[in-house]
mmCIF file with all atom_site columns, C-alpha atoms and ligand atoms in Angstrom:
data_model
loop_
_atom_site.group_PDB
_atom_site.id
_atom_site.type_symbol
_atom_site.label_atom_id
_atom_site.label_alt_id
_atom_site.label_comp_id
_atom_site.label_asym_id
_atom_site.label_entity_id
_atom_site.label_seq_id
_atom_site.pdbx_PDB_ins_code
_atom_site.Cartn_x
_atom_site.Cartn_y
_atom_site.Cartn_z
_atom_site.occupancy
_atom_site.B_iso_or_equiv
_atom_site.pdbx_formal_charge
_atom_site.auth_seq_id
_atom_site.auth_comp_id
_atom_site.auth_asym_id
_atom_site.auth_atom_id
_atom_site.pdbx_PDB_model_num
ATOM   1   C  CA  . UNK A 1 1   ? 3.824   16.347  26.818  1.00 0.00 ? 19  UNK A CA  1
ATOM   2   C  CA  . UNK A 1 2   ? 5.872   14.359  24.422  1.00 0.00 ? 20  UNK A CA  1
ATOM   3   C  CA  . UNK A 1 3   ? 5.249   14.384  21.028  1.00 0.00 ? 21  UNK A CA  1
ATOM   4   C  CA  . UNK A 1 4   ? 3.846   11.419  19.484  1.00 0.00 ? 22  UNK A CA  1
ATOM   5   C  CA  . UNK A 1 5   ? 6.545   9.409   17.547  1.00 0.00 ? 23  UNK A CA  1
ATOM   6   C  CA  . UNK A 1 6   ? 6.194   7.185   14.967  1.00 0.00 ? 24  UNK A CA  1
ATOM   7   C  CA  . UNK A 1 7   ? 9.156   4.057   14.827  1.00 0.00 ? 25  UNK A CA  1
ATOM   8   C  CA  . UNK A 1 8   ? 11.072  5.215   12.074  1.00 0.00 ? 26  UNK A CA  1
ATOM   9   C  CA  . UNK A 1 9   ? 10.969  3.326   8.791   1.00 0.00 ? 27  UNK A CA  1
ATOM   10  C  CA  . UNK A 1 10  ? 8.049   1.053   10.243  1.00 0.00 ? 28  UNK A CA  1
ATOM   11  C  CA  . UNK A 1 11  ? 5.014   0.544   9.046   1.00 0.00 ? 29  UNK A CA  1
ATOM   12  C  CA  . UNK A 1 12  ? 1.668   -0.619  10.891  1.00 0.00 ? 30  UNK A CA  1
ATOM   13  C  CA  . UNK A 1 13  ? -0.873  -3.298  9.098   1.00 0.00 ? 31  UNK A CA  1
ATOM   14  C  CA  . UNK A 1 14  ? -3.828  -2.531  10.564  1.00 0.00 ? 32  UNK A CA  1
ATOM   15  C  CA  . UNK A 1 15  ? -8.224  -2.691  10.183  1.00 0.00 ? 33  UNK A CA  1
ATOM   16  C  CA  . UNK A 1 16  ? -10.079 -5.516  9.209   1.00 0.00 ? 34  UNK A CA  1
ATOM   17  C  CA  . UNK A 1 17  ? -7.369  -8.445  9.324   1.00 0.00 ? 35  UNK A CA  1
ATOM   18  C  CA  . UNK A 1 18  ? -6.181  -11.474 11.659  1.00 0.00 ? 36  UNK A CA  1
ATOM   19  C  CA  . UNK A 1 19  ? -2.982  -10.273 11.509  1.00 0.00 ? 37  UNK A CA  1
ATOM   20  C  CA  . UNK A 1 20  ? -2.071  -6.450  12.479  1.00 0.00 ? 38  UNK A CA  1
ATOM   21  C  CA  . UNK A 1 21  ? 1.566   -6.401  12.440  1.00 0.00 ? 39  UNK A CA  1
ATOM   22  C  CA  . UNK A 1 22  ? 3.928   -3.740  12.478  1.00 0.00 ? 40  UNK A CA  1
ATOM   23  C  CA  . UNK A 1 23  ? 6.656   -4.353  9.493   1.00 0.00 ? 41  UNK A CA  1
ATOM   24  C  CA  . UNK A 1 24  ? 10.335  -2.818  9.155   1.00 0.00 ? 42  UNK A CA  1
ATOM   25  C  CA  . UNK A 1 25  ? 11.554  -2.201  5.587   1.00 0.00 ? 43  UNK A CA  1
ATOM   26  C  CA  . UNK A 1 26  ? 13.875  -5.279  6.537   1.00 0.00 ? 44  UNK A CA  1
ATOM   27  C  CA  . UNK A 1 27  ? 10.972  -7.801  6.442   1.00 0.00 ? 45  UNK A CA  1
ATOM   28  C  CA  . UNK A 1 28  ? 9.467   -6.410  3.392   1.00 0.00 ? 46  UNK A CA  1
ATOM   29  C  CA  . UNK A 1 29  ? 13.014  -7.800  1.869   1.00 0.00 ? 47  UNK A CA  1
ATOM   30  C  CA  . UNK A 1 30  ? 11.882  -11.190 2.749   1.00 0.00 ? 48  UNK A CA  1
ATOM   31  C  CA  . UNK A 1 31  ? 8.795   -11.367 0.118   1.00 0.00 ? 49  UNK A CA  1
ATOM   32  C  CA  . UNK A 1 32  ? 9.480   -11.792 -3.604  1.00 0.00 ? 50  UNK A CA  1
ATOM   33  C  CA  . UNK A 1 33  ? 11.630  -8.280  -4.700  1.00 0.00 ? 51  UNK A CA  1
ATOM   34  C  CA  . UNK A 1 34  ? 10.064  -6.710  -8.232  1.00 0.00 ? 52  UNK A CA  1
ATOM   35  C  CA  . UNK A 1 35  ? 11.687  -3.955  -9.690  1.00 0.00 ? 53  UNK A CA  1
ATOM   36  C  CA  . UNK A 1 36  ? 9.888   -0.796  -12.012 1.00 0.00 ? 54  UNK A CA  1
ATOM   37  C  CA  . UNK A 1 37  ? 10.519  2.643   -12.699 1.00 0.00 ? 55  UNK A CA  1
ATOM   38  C  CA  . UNK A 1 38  ? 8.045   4.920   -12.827 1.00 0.00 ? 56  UNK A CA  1
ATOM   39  C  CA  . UNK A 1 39  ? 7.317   8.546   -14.392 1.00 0.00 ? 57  UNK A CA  1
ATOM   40  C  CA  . UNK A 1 40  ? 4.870   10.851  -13.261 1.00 0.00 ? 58  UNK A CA  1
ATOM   41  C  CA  . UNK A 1 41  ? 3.708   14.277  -13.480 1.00 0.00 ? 59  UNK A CA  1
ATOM   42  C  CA  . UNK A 1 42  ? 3.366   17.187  -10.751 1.00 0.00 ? 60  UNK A CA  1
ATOM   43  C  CA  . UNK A 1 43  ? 1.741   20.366  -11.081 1.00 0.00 ? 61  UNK A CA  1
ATOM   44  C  CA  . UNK A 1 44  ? 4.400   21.995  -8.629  1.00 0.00 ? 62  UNK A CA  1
ATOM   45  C  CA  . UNK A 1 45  ? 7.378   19.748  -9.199  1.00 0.00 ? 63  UNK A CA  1
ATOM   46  C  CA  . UNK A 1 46  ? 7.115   18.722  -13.256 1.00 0.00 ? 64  UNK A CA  1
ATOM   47  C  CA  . UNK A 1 47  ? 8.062   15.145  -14.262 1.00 0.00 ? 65  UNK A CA  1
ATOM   48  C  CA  . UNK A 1 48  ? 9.724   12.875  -12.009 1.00 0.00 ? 66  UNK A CA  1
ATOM   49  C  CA  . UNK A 1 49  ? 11.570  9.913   -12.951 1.00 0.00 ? 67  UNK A CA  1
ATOM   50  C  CA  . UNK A 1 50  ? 12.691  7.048   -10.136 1.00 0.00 ? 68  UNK A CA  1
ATOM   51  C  CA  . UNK A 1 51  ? 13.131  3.173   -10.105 1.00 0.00 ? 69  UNK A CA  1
ATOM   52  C  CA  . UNK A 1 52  ? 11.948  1.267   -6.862  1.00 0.00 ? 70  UNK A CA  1
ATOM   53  C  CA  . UNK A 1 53  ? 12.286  -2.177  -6.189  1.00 0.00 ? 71  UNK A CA  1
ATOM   54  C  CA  . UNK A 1 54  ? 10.242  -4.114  -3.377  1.00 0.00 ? 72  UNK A CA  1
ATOM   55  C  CA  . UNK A 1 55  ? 7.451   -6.754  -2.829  1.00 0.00 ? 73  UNK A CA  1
ATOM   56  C  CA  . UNK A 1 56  ? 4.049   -6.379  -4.474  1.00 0.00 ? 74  UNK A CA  1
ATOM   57  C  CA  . UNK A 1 57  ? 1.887   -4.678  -2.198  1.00 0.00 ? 75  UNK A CA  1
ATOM   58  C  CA  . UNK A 1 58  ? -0.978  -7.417  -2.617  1.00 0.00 ? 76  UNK A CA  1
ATOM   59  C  CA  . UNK A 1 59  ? 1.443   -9.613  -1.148  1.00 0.00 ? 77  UNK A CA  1
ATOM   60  C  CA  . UNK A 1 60  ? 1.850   -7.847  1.914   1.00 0.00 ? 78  UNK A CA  1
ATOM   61  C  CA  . UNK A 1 61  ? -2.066  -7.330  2.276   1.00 0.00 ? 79  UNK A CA  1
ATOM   62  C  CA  . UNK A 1 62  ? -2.556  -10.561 1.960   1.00 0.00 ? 80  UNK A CA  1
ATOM   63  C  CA  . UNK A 1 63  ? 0.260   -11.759 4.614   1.00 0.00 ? 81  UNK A CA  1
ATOM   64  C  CA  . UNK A 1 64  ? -2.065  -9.593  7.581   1.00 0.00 ? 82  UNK A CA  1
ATOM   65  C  CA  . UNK A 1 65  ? -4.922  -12.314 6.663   1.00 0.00 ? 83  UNK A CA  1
ATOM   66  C  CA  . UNK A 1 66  ? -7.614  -9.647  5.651   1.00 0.00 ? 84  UNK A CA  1
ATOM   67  C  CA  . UNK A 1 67  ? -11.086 -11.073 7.158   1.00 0.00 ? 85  UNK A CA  1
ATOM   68  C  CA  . UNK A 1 68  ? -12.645 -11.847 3.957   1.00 0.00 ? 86  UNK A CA  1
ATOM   69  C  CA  . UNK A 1 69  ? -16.149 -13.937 4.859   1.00 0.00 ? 87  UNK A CA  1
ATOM   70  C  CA  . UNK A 1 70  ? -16.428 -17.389 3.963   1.00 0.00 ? 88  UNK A CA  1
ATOM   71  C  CA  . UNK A 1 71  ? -18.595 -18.224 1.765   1.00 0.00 ? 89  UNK A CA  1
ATOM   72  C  CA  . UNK A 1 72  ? -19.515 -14.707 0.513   1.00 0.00 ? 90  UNK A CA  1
ATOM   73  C  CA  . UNK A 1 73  ? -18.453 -14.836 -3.514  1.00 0.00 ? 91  UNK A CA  1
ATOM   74  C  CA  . UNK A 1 74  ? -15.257 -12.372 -4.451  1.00 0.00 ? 92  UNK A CA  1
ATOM   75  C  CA  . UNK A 1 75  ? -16.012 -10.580 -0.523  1.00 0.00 ? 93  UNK A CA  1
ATOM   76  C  CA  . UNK A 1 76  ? -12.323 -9.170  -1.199  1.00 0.00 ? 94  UNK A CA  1
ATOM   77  C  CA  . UNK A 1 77  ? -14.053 -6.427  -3.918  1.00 0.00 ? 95  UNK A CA  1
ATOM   78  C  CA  . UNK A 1 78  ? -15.179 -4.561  -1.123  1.00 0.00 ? 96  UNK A CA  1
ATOM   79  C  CA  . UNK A 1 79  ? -12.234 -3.903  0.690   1.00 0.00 ? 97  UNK A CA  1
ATOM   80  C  CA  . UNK A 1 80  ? -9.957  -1.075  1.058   1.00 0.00 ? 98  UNK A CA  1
ATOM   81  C  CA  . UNK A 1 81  ? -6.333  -0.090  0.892   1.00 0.00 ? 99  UNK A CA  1
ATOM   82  C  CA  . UNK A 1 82  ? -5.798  2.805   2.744   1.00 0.00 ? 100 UNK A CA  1
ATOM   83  C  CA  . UNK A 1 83  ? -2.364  4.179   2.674   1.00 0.00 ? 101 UNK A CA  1
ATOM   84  C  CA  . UNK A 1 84  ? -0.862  6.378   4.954   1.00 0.00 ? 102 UNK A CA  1
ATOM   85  C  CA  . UNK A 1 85  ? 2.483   8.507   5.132   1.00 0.00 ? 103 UNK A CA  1
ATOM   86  C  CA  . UNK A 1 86  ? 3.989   9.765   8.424   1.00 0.00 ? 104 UNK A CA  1
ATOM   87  C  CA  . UNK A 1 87  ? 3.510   12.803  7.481   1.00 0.00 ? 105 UNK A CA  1
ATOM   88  C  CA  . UNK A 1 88  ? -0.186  12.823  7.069   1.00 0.00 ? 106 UNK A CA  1
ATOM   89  C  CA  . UNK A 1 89  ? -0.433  12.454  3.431   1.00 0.00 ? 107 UNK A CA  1
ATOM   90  C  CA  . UNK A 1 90  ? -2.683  9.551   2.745   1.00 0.00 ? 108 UNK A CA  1
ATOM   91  C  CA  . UNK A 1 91  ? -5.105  7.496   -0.236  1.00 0.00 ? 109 UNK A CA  1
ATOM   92  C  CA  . UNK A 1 92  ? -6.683  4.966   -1.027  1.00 0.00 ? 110 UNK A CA  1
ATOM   93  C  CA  . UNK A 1 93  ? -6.788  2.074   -3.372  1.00 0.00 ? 111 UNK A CA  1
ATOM   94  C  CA  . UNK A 1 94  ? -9.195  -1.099  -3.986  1.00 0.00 ? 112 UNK A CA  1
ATOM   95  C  CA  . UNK A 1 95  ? -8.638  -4.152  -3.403  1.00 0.00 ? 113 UNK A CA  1
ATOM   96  C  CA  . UNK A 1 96  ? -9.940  -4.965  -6.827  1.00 0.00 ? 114 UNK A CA  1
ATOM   97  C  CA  . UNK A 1 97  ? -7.150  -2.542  -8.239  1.00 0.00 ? 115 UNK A CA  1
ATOM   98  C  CA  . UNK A 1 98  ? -4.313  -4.885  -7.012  1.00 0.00 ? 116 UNK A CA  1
ATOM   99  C  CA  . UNK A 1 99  ? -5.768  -8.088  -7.355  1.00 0.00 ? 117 UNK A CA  1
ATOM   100 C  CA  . UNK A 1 100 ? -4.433  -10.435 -10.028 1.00 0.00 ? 118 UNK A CA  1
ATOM   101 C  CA  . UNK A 1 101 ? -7.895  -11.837 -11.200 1.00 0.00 ? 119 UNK A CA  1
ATOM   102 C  CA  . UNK A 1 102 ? -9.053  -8.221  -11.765 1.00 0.00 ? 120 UNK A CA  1
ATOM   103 C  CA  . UNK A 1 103 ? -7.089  -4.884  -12.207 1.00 0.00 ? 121 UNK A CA  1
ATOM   104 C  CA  . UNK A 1 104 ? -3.580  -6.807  -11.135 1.00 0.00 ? 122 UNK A CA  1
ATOM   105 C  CA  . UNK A 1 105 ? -1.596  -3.364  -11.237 1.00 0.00 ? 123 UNK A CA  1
ATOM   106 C  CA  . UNK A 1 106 ? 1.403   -4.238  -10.377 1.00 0.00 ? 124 UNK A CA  1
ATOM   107 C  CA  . UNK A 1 107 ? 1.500   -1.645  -7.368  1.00 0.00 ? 125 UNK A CA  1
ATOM   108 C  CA  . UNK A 1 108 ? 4.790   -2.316  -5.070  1.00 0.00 ? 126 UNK A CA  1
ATOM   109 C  CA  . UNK A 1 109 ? 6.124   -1.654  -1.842  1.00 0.00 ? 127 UNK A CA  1
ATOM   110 C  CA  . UNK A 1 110 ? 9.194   0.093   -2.410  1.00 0.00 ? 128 UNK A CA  1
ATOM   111 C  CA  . UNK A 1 111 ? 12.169  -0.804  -0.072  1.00 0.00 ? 129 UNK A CA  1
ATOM   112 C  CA  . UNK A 1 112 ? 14.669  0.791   -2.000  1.00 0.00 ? 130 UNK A CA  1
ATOM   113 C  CA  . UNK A 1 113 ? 14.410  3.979   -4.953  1.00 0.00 ? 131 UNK A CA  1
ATOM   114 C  CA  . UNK A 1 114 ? 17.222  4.803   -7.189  1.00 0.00 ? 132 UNK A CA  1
ATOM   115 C  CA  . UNK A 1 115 ? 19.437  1.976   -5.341  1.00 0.00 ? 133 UNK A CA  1
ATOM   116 C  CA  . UNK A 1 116 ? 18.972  4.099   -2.361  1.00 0.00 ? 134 UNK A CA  1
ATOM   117 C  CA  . UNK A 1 117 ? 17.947  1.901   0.673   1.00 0.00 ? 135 UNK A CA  1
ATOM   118 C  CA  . UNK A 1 118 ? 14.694  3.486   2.771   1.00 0.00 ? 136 UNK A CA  1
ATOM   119 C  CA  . UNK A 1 119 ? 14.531  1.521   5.594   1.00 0.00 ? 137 UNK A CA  1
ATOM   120 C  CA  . UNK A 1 120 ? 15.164  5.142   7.682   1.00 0.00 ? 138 UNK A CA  1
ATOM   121 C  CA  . UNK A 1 121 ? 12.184  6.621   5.460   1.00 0.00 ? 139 UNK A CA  1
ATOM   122 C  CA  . UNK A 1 122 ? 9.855   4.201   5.421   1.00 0.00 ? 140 UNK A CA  1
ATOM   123 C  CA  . UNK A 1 123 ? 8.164   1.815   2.347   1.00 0.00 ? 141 UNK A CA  1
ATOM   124 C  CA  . UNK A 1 124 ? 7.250   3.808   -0.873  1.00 0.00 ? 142 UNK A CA  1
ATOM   125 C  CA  . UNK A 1 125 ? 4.294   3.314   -2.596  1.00 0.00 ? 143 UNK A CA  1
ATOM   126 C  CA  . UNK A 1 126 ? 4.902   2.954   -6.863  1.00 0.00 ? 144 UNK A CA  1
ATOM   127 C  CA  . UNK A 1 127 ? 1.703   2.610   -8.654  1.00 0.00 ? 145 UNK A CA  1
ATOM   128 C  CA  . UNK A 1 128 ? 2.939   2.385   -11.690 1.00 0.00 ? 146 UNK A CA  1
ATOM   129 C  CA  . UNK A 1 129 ? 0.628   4.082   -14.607 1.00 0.00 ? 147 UNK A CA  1
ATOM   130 C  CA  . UNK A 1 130 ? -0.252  6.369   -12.354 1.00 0.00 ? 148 UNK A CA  1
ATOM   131 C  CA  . UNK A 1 131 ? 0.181   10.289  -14.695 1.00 0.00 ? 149 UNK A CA  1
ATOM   132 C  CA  . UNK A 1 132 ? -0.012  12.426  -11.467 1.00 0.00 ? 150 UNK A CA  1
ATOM   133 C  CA  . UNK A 1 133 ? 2.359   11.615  -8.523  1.00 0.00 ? 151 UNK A CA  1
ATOM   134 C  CA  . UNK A 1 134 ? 0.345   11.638  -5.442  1.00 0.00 ? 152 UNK A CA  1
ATOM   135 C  CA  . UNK A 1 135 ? -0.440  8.610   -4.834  1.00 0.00 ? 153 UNK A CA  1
ATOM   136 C  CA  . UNK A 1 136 ? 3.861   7.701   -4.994  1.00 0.00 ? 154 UNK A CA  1
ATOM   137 C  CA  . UNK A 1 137 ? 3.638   7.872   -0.825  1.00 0.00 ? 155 UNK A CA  1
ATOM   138 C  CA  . UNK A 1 138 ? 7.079   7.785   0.972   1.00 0.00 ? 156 UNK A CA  1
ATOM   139 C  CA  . UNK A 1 139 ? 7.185   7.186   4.296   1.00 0.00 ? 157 UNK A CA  1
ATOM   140 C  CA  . UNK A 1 140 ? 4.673   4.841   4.694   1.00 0.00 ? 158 UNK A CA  1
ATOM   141 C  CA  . UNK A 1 141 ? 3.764   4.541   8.419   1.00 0.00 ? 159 UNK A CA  1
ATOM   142 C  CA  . UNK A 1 142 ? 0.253   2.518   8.060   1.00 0.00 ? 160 UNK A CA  1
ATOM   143 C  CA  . UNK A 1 143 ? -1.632  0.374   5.870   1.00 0.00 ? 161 UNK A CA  1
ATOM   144 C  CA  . UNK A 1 144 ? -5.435  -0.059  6.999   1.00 0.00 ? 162 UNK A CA  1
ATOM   145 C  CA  . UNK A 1 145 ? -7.518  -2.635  5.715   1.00 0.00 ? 163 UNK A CA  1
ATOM   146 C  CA  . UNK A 1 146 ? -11.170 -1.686  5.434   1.00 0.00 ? 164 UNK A CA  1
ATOM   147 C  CA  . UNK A 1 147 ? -14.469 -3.361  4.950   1.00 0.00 ? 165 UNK A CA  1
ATOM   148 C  CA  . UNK A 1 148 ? -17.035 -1.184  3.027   1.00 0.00 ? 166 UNK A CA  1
ATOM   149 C  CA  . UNK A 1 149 ? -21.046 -2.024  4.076   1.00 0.00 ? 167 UNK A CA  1
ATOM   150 C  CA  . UNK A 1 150 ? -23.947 -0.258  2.838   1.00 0.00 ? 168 UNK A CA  1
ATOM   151 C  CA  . UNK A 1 151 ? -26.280 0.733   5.487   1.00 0.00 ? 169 UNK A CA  1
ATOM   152 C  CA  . UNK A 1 152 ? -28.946 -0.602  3.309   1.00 0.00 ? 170 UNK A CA  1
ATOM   153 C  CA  . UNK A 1 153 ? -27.400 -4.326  3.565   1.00 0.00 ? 171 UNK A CA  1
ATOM   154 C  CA  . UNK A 1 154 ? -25.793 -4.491  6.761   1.00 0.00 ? 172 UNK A CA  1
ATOM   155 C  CA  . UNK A 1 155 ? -23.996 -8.012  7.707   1.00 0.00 ? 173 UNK A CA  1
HETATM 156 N  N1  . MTE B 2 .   ? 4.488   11.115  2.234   1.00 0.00 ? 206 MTE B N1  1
HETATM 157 C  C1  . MTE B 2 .   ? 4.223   11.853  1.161   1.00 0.00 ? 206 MTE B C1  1
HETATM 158 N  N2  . MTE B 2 .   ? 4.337   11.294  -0.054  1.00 0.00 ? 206 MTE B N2  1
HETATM 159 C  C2  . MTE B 2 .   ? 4.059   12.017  -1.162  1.00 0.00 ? 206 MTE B C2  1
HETATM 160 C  C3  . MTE B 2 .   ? 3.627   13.374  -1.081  1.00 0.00 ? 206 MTE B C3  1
HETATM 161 C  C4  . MTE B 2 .   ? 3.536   13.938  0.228   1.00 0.00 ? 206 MTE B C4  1
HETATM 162 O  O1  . MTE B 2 .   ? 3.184   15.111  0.421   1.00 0.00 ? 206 MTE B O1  1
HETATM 163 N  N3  . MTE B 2 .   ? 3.837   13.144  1.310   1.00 0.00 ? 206 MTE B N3  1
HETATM 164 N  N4  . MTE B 2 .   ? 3.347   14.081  -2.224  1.00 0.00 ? 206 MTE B N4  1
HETATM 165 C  C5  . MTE B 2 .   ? 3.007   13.291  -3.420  1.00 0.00 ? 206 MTE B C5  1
HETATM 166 C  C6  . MTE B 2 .   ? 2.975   14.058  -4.642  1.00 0.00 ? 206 MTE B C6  1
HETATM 167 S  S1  . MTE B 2 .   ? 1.638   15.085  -4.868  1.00 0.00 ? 206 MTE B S1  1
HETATM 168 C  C7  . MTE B 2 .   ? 3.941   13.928  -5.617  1.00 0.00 ? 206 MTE B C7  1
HETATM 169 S  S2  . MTE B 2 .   ? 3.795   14.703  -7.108  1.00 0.00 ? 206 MTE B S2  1
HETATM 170 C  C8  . MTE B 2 .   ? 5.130   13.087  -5.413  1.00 0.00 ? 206 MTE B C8  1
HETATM 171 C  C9  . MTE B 2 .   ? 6.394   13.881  -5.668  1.00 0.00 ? 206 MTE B C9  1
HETATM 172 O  O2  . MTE B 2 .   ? 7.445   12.985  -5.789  1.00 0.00 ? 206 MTE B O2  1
HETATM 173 P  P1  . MTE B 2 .   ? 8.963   13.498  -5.848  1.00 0.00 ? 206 MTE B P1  1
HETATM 174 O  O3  . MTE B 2 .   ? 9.422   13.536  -4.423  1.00 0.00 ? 206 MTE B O3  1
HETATM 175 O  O4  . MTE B 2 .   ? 9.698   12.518  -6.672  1.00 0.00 ? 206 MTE B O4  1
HETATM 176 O  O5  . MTE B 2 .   ? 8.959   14.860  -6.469  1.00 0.00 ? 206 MTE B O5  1
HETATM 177 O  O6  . MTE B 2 .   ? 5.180   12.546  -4.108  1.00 0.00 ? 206 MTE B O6  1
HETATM 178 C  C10 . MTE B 2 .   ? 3.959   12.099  -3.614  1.00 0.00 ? 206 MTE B C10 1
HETATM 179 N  N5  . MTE B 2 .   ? 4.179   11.416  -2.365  1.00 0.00 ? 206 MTE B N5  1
HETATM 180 MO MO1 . MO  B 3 .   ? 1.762   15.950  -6.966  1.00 0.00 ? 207 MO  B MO1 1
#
């Protein structure tokens, strides 16, 4: 059997939205570009250093139309970002985190790092204040979009 292969440099928008959509690094260049650098620590591979430039990532959420309920006050606070690379490494962030009216970190999708293009690699996520590296994913292959309920109020 074949292995399963993932369309390099793509990137799946997927869960709880209108709008699943599979992205190449190209269309992320068609959002509003930000540029950072970041620095972050790693227990095996000491400080890093890069600069990335890309859309915000809330941006991008918000494009896939995530099914927030009408009528249910600040719904979006219980949604995750769930952020995976193609290589299996994976984490997850709030919706509240990158939302402008509350944490508004300025996380981005990086198209490009060092003025290197990665539209072979994949997006890069840069959450920037971040001390520890792992959530700085390359190769993103899927965002999901999830809806947390508790079992004890279900609906
Ligand atoms: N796809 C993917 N991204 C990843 C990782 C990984 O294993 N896979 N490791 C993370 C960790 S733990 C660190 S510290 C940084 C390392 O970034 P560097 O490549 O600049 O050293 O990448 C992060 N991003
Ligand atoms: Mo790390």
């Amino acid at each position: 059997m074949e292995p399963t292969t993932i369309h390099a440099g793509r990137m799946r928008l997927t869960g709880d939205v209108r709008a699943p959509a599979s992205l190449a690094v190209a269309d992320l260049r068609e959002l509003p570009q930000r540029e950072t650098a970041v620095s972050f620590e790693c227990s095996t591979s000491g400080l890093r250093r890069h600069r990335f430039a890309g859309p915000l990532l809330i941006d991008v959420v918000h494009a896939a139309q995530p099914l927030f309920e009408a009528g249910e006050r600040k719904d979006r606070l219980r949604f995750l970002v769930s952020v995976f690379g193609a290589d299996g490494h994976h984490a997850v962030l709030s919706w509240g985190e990158i939302d402008p009216e509350f944490g508004n970190t300025q996380v981005l999708l990086g198209v490009s790092m060092d003025g290197r293009a990665l539209d072979e690699q994949g997006p890069h996520l840069v959450v920037p204040g971040d001390r520890c590296g792992a959530r700085n994913i390359s190769g993103i292959a899927e965002i999901q979009l999830a809806r947390l309920r508790a079992a004890r109020f279900p609906g």
